[in-house]
Structure formats: structure tokens, C-alpha cells
mmCIF file of C-alpha atoms in Angstrom:
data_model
loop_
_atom_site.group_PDB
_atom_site.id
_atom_site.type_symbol
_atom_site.label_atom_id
_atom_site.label_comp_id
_atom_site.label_asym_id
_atom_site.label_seq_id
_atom_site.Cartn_x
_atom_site.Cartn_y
_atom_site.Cartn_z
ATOM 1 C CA UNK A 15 -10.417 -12.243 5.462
ATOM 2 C CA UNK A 16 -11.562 -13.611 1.850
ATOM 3 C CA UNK A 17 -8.376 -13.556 0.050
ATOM 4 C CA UNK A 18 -10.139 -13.978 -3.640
ATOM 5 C CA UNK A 19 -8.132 -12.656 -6.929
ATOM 6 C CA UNK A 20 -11.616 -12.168 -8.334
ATOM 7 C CA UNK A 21 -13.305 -9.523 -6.628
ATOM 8 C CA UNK A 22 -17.153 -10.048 -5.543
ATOM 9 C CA UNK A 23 -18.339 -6.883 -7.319
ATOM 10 C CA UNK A 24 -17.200 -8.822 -10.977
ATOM 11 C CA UNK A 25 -19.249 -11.721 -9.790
ATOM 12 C CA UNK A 26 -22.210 -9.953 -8.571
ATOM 13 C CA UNK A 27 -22.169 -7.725 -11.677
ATOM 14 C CA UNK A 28 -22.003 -11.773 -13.474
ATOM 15 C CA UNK A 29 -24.890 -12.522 -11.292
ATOM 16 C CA UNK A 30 -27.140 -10.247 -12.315
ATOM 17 C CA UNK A 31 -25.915 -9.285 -15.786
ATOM 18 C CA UNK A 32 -25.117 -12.426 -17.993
ATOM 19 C CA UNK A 33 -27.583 -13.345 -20.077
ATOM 20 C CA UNK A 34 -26.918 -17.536 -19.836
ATOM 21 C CA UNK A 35 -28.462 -18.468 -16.672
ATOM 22 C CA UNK A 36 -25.558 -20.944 -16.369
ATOM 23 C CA UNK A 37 -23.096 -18.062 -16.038
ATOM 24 C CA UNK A 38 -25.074 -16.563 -13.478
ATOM 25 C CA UNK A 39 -25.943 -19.521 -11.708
ATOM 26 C CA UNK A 40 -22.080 -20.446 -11.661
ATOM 27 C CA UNK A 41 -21.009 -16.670 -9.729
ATOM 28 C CA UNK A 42 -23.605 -17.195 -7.865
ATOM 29 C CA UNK A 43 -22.084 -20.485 -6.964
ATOM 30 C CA UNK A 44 -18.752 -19.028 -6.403
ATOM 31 C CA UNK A 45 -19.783 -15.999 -4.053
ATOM 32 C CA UNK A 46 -21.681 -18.472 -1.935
ATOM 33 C CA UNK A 47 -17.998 -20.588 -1.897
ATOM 34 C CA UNK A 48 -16.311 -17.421 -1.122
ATOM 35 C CA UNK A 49 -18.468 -16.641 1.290
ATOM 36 C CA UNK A 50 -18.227 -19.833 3.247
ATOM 37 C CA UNK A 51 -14.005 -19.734 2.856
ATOM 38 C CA UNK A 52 -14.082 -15.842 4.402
ATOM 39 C CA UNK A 53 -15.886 -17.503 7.587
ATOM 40 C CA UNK A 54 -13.650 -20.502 7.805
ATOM 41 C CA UNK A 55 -10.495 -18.384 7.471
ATOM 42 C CA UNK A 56 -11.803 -15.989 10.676
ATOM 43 C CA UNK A 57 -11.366 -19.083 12.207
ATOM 44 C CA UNK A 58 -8.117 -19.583 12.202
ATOM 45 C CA UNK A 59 -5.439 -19.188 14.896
ATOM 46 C CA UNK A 60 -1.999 -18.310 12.874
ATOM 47 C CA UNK A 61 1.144 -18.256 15.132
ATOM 48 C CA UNK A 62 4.153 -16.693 13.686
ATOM 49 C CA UNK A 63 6.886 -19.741 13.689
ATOM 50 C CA UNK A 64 10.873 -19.448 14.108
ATOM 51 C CA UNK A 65 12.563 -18.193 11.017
ATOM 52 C CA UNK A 66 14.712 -21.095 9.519
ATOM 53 C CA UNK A 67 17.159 -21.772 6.834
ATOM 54 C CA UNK A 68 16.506 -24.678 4.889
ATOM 55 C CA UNK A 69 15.347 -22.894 1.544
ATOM 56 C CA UNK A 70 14.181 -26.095 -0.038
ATOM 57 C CA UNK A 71 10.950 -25.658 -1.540
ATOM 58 C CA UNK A 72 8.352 -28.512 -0.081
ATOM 59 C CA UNK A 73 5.296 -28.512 -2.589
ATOM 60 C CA UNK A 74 1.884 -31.219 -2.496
ATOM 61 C CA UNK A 75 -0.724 -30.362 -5.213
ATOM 62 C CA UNK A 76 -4.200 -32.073 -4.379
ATOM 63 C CA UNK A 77 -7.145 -33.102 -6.965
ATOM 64 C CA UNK A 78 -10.468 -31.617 -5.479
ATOM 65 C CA UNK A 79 -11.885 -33.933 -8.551
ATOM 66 C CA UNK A 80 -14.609 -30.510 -8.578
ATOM 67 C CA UNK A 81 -16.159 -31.359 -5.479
ATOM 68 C CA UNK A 82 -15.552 -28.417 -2.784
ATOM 69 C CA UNK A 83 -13.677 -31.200 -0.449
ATOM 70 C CA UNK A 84 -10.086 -29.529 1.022
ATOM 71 C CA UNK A 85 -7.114 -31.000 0.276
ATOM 72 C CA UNK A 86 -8.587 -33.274 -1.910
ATOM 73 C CA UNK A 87 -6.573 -36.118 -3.168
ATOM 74 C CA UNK A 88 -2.890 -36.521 -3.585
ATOM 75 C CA UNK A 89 -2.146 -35.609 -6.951
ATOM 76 C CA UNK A 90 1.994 -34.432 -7.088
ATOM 77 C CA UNK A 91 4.248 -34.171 -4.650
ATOM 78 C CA UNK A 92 7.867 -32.612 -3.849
ATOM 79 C CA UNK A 93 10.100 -33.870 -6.629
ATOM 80 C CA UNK A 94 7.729 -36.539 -8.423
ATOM 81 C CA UNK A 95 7.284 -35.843 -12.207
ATOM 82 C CA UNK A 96 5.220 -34.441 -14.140
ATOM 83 C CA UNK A 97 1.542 -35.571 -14.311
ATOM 84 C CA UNK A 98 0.140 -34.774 -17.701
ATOM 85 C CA UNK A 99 -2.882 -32.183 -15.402
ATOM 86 C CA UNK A 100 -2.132 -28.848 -16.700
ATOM 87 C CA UNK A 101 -3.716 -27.561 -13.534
ATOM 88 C CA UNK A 102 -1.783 -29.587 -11.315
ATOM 89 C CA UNK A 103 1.387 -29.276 -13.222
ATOM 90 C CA UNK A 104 0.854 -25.808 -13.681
ATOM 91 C CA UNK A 105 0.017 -25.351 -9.673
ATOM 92 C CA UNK A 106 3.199 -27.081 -8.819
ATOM 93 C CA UNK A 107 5.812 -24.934 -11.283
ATOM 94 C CA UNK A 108 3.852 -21.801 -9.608
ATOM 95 C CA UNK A 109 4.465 -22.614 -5.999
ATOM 96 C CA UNK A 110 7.935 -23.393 -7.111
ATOM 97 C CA UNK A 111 8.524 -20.045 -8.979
ATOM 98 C CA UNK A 112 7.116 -17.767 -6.096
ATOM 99 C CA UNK A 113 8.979 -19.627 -3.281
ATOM 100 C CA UNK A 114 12.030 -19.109 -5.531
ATOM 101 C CA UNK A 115 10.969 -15.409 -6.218
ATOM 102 C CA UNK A 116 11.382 -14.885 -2.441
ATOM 103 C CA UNK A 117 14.246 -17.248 -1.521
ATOM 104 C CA UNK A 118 16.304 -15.230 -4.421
ATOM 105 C CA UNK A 119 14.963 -11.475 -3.636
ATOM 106 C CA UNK A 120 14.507 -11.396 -0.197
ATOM 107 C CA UNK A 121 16.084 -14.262 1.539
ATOM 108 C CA UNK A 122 12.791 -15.557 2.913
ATOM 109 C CA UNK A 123 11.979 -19.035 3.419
ATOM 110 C CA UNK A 124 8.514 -19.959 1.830
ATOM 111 C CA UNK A 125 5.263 -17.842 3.165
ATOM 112 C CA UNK A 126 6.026 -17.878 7.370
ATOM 113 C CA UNK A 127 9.714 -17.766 6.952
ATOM 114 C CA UNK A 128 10.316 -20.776 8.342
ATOM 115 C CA UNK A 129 9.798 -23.359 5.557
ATOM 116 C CA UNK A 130 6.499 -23.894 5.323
ATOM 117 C CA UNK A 131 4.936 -26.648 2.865
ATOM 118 C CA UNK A 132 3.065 -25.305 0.131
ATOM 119 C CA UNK A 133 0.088 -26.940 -0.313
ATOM 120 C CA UNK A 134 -2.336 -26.417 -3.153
ATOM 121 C CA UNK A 135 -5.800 -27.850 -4.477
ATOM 122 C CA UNK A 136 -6.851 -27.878 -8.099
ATOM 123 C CA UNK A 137 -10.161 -28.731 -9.850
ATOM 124 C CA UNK A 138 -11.703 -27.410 -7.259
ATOM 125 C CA UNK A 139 -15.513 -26.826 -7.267
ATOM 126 C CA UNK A 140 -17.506 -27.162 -10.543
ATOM 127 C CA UNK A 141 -17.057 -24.234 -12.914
ATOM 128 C CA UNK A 142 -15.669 -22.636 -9.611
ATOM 129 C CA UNK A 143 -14.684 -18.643 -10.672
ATOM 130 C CA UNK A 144 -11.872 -17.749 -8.452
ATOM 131 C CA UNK A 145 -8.880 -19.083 -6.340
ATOM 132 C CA UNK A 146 -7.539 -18.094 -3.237
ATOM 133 C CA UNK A 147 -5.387 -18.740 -0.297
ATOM 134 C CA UNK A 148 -7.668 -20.105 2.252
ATOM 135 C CA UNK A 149 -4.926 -19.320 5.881
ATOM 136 C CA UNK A 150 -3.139 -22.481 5.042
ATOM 137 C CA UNK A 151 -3.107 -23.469 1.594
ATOM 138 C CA UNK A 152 -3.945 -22.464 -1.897
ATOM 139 C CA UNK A 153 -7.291 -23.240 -3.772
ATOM 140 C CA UNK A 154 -7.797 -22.624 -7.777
ATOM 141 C CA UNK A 155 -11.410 -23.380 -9.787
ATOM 142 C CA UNK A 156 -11.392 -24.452 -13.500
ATOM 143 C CA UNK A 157 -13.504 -21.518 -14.360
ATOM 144 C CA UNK A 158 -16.458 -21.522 -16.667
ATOM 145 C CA UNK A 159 -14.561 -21.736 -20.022
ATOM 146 C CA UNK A 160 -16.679 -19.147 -21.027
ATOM 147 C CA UNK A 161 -15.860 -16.003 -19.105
ATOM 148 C CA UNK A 162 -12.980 -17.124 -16.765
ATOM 149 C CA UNK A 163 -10.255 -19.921 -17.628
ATOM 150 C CA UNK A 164 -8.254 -21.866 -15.453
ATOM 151 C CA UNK A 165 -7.018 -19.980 -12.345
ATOM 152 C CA UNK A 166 -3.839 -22.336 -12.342
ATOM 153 C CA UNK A 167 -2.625 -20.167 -15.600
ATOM 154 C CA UNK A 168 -1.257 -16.970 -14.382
ATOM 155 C CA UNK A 169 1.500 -17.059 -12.529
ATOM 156 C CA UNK A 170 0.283 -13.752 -10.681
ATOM 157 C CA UNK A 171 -2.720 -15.199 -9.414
ATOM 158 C CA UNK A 172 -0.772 -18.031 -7.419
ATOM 159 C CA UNK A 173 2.019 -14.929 -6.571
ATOM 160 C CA UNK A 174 -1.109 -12.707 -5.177
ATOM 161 C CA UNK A 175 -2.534 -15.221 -2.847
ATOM 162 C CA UNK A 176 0.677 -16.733 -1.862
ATOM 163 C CA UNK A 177 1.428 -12.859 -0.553
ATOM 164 C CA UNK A 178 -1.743 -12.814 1.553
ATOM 165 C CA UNK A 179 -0.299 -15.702 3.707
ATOM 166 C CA UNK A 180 3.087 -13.733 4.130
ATOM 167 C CA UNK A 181 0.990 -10.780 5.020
ATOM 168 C CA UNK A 182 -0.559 -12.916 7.373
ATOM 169 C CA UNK A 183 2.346 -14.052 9.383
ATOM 170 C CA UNK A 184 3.948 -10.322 9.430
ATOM 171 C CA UNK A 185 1.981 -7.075 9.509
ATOM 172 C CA UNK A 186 -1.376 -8.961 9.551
ATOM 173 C CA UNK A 187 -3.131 -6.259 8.182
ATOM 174 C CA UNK A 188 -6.763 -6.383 8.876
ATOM 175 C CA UNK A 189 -8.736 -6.877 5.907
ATOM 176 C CA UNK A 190 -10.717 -4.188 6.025
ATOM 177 C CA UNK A 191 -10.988 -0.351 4.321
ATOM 178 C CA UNK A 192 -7.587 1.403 3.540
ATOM 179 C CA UNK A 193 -5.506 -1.406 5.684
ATOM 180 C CA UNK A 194 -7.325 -3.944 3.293
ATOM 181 C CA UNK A 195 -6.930 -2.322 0.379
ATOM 182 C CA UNK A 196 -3.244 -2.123 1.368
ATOM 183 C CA UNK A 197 -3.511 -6.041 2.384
ATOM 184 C CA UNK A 198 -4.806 -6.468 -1.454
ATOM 185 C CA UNK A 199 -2.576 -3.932 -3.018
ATOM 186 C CA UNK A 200 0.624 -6.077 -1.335
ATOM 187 C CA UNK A 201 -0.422 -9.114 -3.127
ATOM 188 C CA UNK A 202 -0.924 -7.635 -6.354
ATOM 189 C CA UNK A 203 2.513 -5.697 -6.005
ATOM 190 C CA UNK A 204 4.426 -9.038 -5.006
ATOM 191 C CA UNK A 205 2.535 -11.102 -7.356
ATOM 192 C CA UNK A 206 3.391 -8.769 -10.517
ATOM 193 C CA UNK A 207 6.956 -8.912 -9.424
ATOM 194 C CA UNK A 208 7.106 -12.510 -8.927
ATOM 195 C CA UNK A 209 5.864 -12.794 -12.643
ATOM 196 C CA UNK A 210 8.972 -9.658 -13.709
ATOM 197 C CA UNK A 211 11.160 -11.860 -11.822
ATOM 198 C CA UNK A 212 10.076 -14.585 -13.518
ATOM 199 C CA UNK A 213 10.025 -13.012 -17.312
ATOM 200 C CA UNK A 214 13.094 -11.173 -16.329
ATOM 201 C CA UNK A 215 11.620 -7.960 -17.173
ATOM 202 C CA UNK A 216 12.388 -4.585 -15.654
ATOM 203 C CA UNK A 217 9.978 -2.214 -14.992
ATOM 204 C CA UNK A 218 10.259 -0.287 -17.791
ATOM 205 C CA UNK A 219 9.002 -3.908 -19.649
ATOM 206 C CA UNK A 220 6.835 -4.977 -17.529
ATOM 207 C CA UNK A 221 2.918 -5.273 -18.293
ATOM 208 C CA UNK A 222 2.230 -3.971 -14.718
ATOM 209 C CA UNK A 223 -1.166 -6.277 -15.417
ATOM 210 C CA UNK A 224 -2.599 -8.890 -12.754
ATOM 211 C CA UNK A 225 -4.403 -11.693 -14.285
ATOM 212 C CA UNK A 226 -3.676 -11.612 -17.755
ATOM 213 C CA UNK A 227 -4.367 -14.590 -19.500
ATOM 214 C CA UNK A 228 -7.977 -15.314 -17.049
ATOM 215 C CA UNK A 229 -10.500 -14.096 -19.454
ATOM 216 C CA UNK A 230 -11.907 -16.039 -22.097
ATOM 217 C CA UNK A 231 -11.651 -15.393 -25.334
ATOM 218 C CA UNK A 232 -14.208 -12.503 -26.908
ATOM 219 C CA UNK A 233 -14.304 -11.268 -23.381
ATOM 220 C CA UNK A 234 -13.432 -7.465 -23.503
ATOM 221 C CA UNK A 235 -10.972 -7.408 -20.867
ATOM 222 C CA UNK A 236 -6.891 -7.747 -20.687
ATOM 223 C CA UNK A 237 -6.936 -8.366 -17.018
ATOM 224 C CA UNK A 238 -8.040 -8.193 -13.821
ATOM 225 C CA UNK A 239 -6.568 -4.855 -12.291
ATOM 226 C CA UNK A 240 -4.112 -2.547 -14.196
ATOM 227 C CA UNK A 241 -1.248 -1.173 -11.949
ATOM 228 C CA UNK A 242 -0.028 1.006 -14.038
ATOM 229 C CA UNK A 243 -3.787 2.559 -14.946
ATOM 230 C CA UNK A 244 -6.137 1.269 -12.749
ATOM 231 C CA UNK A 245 -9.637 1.576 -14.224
ATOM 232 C CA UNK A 246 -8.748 0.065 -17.745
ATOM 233 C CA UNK A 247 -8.062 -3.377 -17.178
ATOM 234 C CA UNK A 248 -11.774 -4.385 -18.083
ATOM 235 C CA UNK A 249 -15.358 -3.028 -19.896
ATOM 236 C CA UNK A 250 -17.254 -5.538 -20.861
ATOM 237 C CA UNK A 251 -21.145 -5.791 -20.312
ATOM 238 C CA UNK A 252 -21.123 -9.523 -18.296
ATOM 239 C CA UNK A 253 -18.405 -7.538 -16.161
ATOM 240 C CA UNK A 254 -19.119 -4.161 -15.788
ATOM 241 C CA UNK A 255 -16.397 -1.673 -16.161
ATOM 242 C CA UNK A 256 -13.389 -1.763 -14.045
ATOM 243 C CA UNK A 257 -13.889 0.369 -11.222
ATOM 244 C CA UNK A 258 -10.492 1.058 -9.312
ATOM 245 C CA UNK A 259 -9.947 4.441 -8.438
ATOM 246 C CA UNK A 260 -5.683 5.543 -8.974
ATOM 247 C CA UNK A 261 -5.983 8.781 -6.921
ATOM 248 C CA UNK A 262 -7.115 9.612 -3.882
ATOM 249 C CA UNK A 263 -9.686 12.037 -5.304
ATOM 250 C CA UNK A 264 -11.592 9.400 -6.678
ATOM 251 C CA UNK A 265 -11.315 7.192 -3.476
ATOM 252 C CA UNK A 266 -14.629 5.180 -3.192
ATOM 253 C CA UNK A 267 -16.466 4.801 -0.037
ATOM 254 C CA UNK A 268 -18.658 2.052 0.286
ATOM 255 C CA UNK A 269 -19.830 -0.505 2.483
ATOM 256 C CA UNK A 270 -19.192 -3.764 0.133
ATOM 257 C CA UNK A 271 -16.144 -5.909 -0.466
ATOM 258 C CA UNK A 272 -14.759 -5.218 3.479
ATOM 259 C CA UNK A 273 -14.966 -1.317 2.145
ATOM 260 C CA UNK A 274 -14.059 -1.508 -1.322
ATOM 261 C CA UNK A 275 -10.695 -3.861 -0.541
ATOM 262 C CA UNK A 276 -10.371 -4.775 -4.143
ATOM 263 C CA UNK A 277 -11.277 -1.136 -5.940
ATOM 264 C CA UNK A 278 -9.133 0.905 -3.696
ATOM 265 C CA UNK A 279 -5.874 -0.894 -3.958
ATOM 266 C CA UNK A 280 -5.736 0.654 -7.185
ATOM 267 C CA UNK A 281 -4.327 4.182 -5.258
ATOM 268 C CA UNK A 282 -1.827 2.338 -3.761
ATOM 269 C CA UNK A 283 -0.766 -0.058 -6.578
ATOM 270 C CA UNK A 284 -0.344 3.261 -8.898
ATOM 271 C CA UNK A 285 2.038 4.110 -6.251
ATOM 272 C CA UNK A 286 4.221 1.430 -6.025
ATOM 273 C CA UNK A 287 4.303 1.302 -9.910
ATOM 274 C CA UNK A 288 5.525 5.219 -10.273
ATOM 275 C CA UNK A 289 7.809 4.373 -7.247
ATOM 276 C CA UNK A 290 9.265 1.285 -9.223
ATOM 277 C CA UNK A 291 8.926 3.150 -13.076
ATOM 278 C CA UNK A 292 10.950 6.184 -11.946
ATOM 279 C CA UNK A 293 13.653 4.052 -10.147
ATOM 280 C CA UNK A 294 13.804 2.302 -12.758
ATOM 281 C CA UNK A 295 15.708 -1.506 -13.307
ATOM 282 C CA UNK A 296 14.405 -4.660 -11.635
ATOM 283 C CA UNK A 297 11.253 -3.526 -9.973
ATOM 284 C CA UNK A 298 12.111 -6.013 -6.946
ATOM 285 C CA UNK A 299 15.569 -5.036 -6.204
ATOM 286 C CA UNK A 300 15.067 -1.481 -4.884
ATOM 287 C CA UNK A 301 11.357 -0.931 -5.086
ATOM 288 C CA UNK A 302 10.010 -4.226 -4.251
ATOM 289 C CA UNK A 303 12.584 -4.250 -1.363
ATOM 290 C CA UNK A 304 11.415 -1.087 0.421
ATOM 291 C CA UNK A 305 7.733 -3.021 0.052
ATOM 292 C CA UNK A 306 9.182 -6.072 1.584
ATOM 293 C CA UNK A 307 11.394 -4.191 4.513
ATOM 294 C CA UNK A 308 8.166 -2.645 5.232
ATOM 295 C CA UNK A 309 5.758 -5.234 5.423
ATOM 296 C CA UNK A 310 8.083 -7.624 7.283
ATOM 297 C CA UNK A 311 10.060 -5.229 9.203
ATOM 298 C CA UNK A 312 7.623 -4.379 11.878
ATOM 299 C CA UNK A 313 7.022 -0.439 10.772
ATOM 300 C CA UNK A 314 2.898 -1.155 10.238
ATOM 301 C CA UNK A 315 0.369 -1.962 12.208
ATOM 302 C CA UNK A 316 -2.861 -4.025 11.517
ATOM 303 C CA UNK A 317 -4.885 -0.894 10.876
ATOM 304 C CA UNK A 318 -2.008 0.937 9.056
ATOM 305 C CA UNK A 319 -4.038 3.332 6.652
ATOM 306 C CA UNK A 320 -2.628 4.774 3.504
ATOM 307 C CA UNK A 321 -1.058 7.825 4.914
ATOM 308 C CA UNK A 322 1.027 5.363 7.693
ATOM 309 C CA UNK A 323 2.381 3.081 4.704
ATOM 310 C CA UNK A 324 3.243 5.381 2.731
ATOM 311 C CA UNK A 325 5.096 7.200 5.417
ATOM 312 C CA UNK A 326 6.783 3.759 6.400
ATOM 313 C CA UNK A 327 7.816 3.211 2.928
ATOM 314 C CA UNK A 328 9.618 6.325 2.747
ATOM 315 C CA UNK A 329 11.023 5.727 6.209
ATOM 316 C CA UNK A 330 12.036 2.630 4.791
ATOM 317 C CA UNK A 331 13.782 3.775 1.254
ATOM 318 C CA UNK A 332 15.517 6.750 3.630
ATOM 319 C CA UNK A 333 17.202 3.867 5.850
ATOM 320 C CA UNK A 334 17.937 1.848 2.449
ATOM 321 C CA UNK A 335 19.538 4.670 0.369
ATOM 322 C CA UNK A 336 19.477 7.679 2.534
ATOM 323 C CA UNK A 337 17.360 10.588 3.056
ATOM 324 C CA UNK A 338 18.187 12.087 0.046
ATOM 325 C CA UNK A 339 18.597 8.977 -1.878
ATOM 326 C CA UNK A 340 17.179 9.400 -5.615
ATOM 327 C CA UNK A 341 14.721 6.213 -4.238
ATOM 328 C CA UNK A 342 13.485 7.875 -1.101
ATOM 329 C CA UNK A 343 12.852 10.786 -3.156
ATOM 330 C CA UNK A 344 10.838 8.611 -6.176
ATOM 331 C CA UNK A 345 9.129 6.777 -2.982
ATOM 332 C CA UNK A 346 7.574 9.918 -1.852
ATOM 333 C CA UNK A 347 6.818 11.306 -4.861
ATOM 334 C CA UNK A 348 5.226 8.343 -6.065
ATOM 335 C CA UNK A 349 2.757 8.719 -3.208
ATOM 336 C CA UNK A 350 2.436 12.461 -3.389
ATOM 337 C CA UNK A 351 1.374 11.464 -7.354
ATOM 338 C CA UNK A 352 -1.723 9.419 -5.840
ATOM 339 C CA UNK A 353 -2.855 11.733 -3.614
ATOM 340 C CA UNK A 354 -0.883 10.392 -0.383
ATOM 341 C CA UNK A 355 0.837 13.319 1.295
ATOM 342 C CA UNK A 356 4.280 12.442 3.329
ATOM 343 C CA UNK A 357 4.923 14.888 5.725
ATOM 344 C CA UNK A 358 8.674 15.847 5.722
#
């Protein structure tokens, strides 16, 4: 499972494309990292703990000092002050904001449910082009100042991989094809509303974007993915163009990225943002809730494809707000509007 916010095909296109050889050298550098963290993660042994409620955030942000080292040294912990780090400081407000996010929304205690502390490392690598949640902690890289900034800046990107680890101790689903685009699509969904939460914008306000803020300047892209139109969130020749799909009849099959992970979460992001757009309000409080109840709420399996969640969710919204709820009804027609059938 390589829980990246960047996907590989950006880096490979980076790779291969730029024309500084110190851009390419540095994705190639940051695949290779990736790489190696997607080995070490099929490693670990996660064991869902007892819930708990303590609800008091317990955060420890680490200075990798750009070696590749994990945790790194001590740089903040719960309750100290401020360090003058932007990354660090800007890691620790993040975990705060996203355990919040779920403490407020859904009543859950930090990513197992149970309090768990919420590490992070910063500075990691040198010119490192991605962060990600690793099975136990976080991990950002400064970027290349030229293409990607600091990874510690949006507050979606800590949201995203955050969500990976609560996937992790619920559905688990296996990060792989439609059940890992869904895995990918999760984060992006939780990690947008974190930020709405956050901005206290409703979905009507809401940019709907993850990763804004990670490009550089002069680089022709407003984002990573675009929920609301996936395929437009970048063009740019070091980049490539933006390839995720938003309807089923452009699903990609393909043997890279775990089978296109990253690309085809676009389908089922779409959905969620239709579902959330034509309910209308806080996108967490009705929406966001029939994702949570059905990611936590043992409806999915690990192999769950498109079709099964989007059958769960409207399972879910009918148990919510009835069978004939206005929700259930935007749930599954959200769905049917990407392509997803949901058989009556």
C-alpha cells in the first residue's frame, strides 16, 4: 500500500520530461523513496485497538533534518509552543485540525478510534516530492521549490493521508484496482472536507480541489485532482495532463499505479461531490456522514468494487434518512451520474 498524495505517473512523466536534470534526478529520487515506503508498509501487522473516549489530541512532529531517517528528531510536541519551522508548525496545526475534523463530525477518536498519537516527520528527504502516511505515522518532503512546494502547506494533503490510516483500521480496503481507487478516492473525499470544515464552507463554496497551493509558481496547474471535474486540475508539459477519468466510460485499465489507484478515483470522487452538491449545506454533515457510516460501519469488504460501495452508500443514506429520503435519492443518483448503476 503506497499511500502517496503525488501519484507516480506525475513523477515518472517528471522523470522523463523536465528538461533540468535536477528535476528529474529529484522524481527519480522520490519514486525510488516511494518505492521503498510501499514495501515497508506491506510489512506491517495493524490490529484494530478498543475504541476509547479521551478525545484529546496527542501530537509529536519530528525533524528528518532531509536525511530519509524515520522519526527523526524531536522537534514539537503536545502543547509546547510554537517553533518558528513553518513545516513543523504547519505539521502540528494540521494534525490538530483533522483530529478535530473527526472528533467534531463523527465522534471518532484520532485515526484507530482509540486515541492514537499522531506522529509526523518533516524535512524529510532532500528535495523529497511527496508525503504520505507510512502505517504509523505521517511523512512530508520540502519539495523542489521549483515544481512542488512544501507538502506541510495544504491542509488536504495531511487530511488525505491521515484518512488512509482510518481506512486502514476499518474497511482495510486493499490497495489495489477499483477497491484502491476507492481506498484513494476516501482520502481525497475526507481530506477536502476536513479543509470545508476547516474554511467553514458548504459545498456549494467549496473548491472541491486537493492540493491547491503544491505547485510552484509558473507551473500550469491549480491542483492535484479536481473533484468536482476530474481531468482539469493540471496541463503542464513537466507534468503531463491530468488524466482522471469522471465516468465510468472513460474508466482506464492499466497495469501501473496498483491499476490506476490514483486516475480512477476520479469516478468515484465525482460521485461523492454530486452526492454532496445536490444535498447541499455542510458537505460533512449528511454526505460526508453516509461516507463515514460506510467505511466504518462494516458494510465493505477489502475488495469492495465500485458497484458494492456505491450500493452500501445508498444502503447507508436509506438507513440515515429513509428510503425515500431526498439524500438516498441524491446518493444514488450521484452514482448513476458516473456511470455506477444501483440496482433498486
Amino acid at each position: 500500500m503506497r499511500c502517496t498524495i503525488v501519484p507516480p505517473h506525475i513523477l515518472e512523466r517528471v522523470a522523463e520530461a523536465a528538461e533540468d536534470p535536477a528535476l528529474r534526478e529529484s522524481a527519480r529520487r522520490s519514486l525510488t523513496i516511494s518505492s521503498e515506503q510501499r514495501a515497508a508498509r506491506r510489512a506491517l501487522t495493524i490490529e484494530a485497538p478498543a475504541p476509547s473516549a479521551d478525545f484529546t489530541a496527542k501530537r509529536s512532529v519530528h525533524n528528518a533534518r532531509n536525511q530519509e531517517t524515520l522519526p527523526g528528531d524531536k522537534a514539537r510536541d503536545e502543547g509546547a509552543p510554537a517553533t518558528g519551522d513553518k513545516a513543523v508548525d504547519q505539521s502540528y496545526d494540521w494534525l490538530g485540525v483533522t483530529f478535530d475534523f473527526f472528533e467534531a463530525a463523527y465522534r471518532r477518536d484520532s485515526i484507530d478510534g482509540a486515541g492514537l498519537r499522531l506522529v509526523s516527520t518533516v524535512h524529510y528527504g532532500r528535495s523529497y516530492e511527496n508525503a504520505f502516511w507510512n502505517g504509523e505515522q505521517m511523512v512530508y518532503g520540502d519539495g523542489d521549490g521549483r515544481l512542488f512546494l512544501a507538502f506541510t502547506g495544504p491542509l488536504d494533503v495531511t487530511g488525505h493521508e491521515l484518512v488512509h490510516g482510518i481506512t486502514q483500521y476499518t474497511a482495510n480496503l486493499d490497495y489495489q484496482g477499483q477497491s484502491g481507487a476507492l481506498n484513494e478516492s476516501v482520502s481525497d473525499v475526507f481530506g477536502s472536507l476536513v479543509k470545508q470544515w476547516h474554511l467553514k464552507h458548504t459545498a456549494d463554496r467549496a473548491d472541491w480541489l486537493i492540493g491547491q497551493g503544491l505547485f510552484a509558481e509558473g507551473v500550469n496547474a491549480k491542483a492535484l485532482r479536481s473533484m468536482k471535474e476530474p481531468g482539469t486540475a493540471y496541463d503542464d508539459p513537466r507534468l503531463g495532463k491530468d488524466p482522471q477519468p469522471g465516468h465510468m466510460n472513460d474508466y482506464v485499465e492499466t497495469h501501473s499505479d496498483n491499476g490506476g489507484v490514483h486516475i480512477n478515483s476520479g469516478i468515484p470522487n465525482r460521485a461523492f461531490y454530486l452526492a454532496a452538491t445536490a444535498i447541499g449545506g455542510n458537505a460533512w454533515e449528511k454526505a460526508g456522514r453516509v461516507w463515514y457510516d460506510t467505511l466504518t460501519g462494516g458494510r465493505i469488504e477489502r475488495t469492495t468494487d465500485f458497484a458494492g460501495f456505491a450500493a452500501a452508500t445508498v444502503a447507508t443514506a436509506a438507513g440515515l434518512y429513509g428510503a425515500g429520503g431526498a439524500e438516498t435519492r441524491a446518493v444514488r443518483d450521484a452514482w448513476a451520474g458516473v456511470g455506477v448503476a444501483v440496482p433498486r
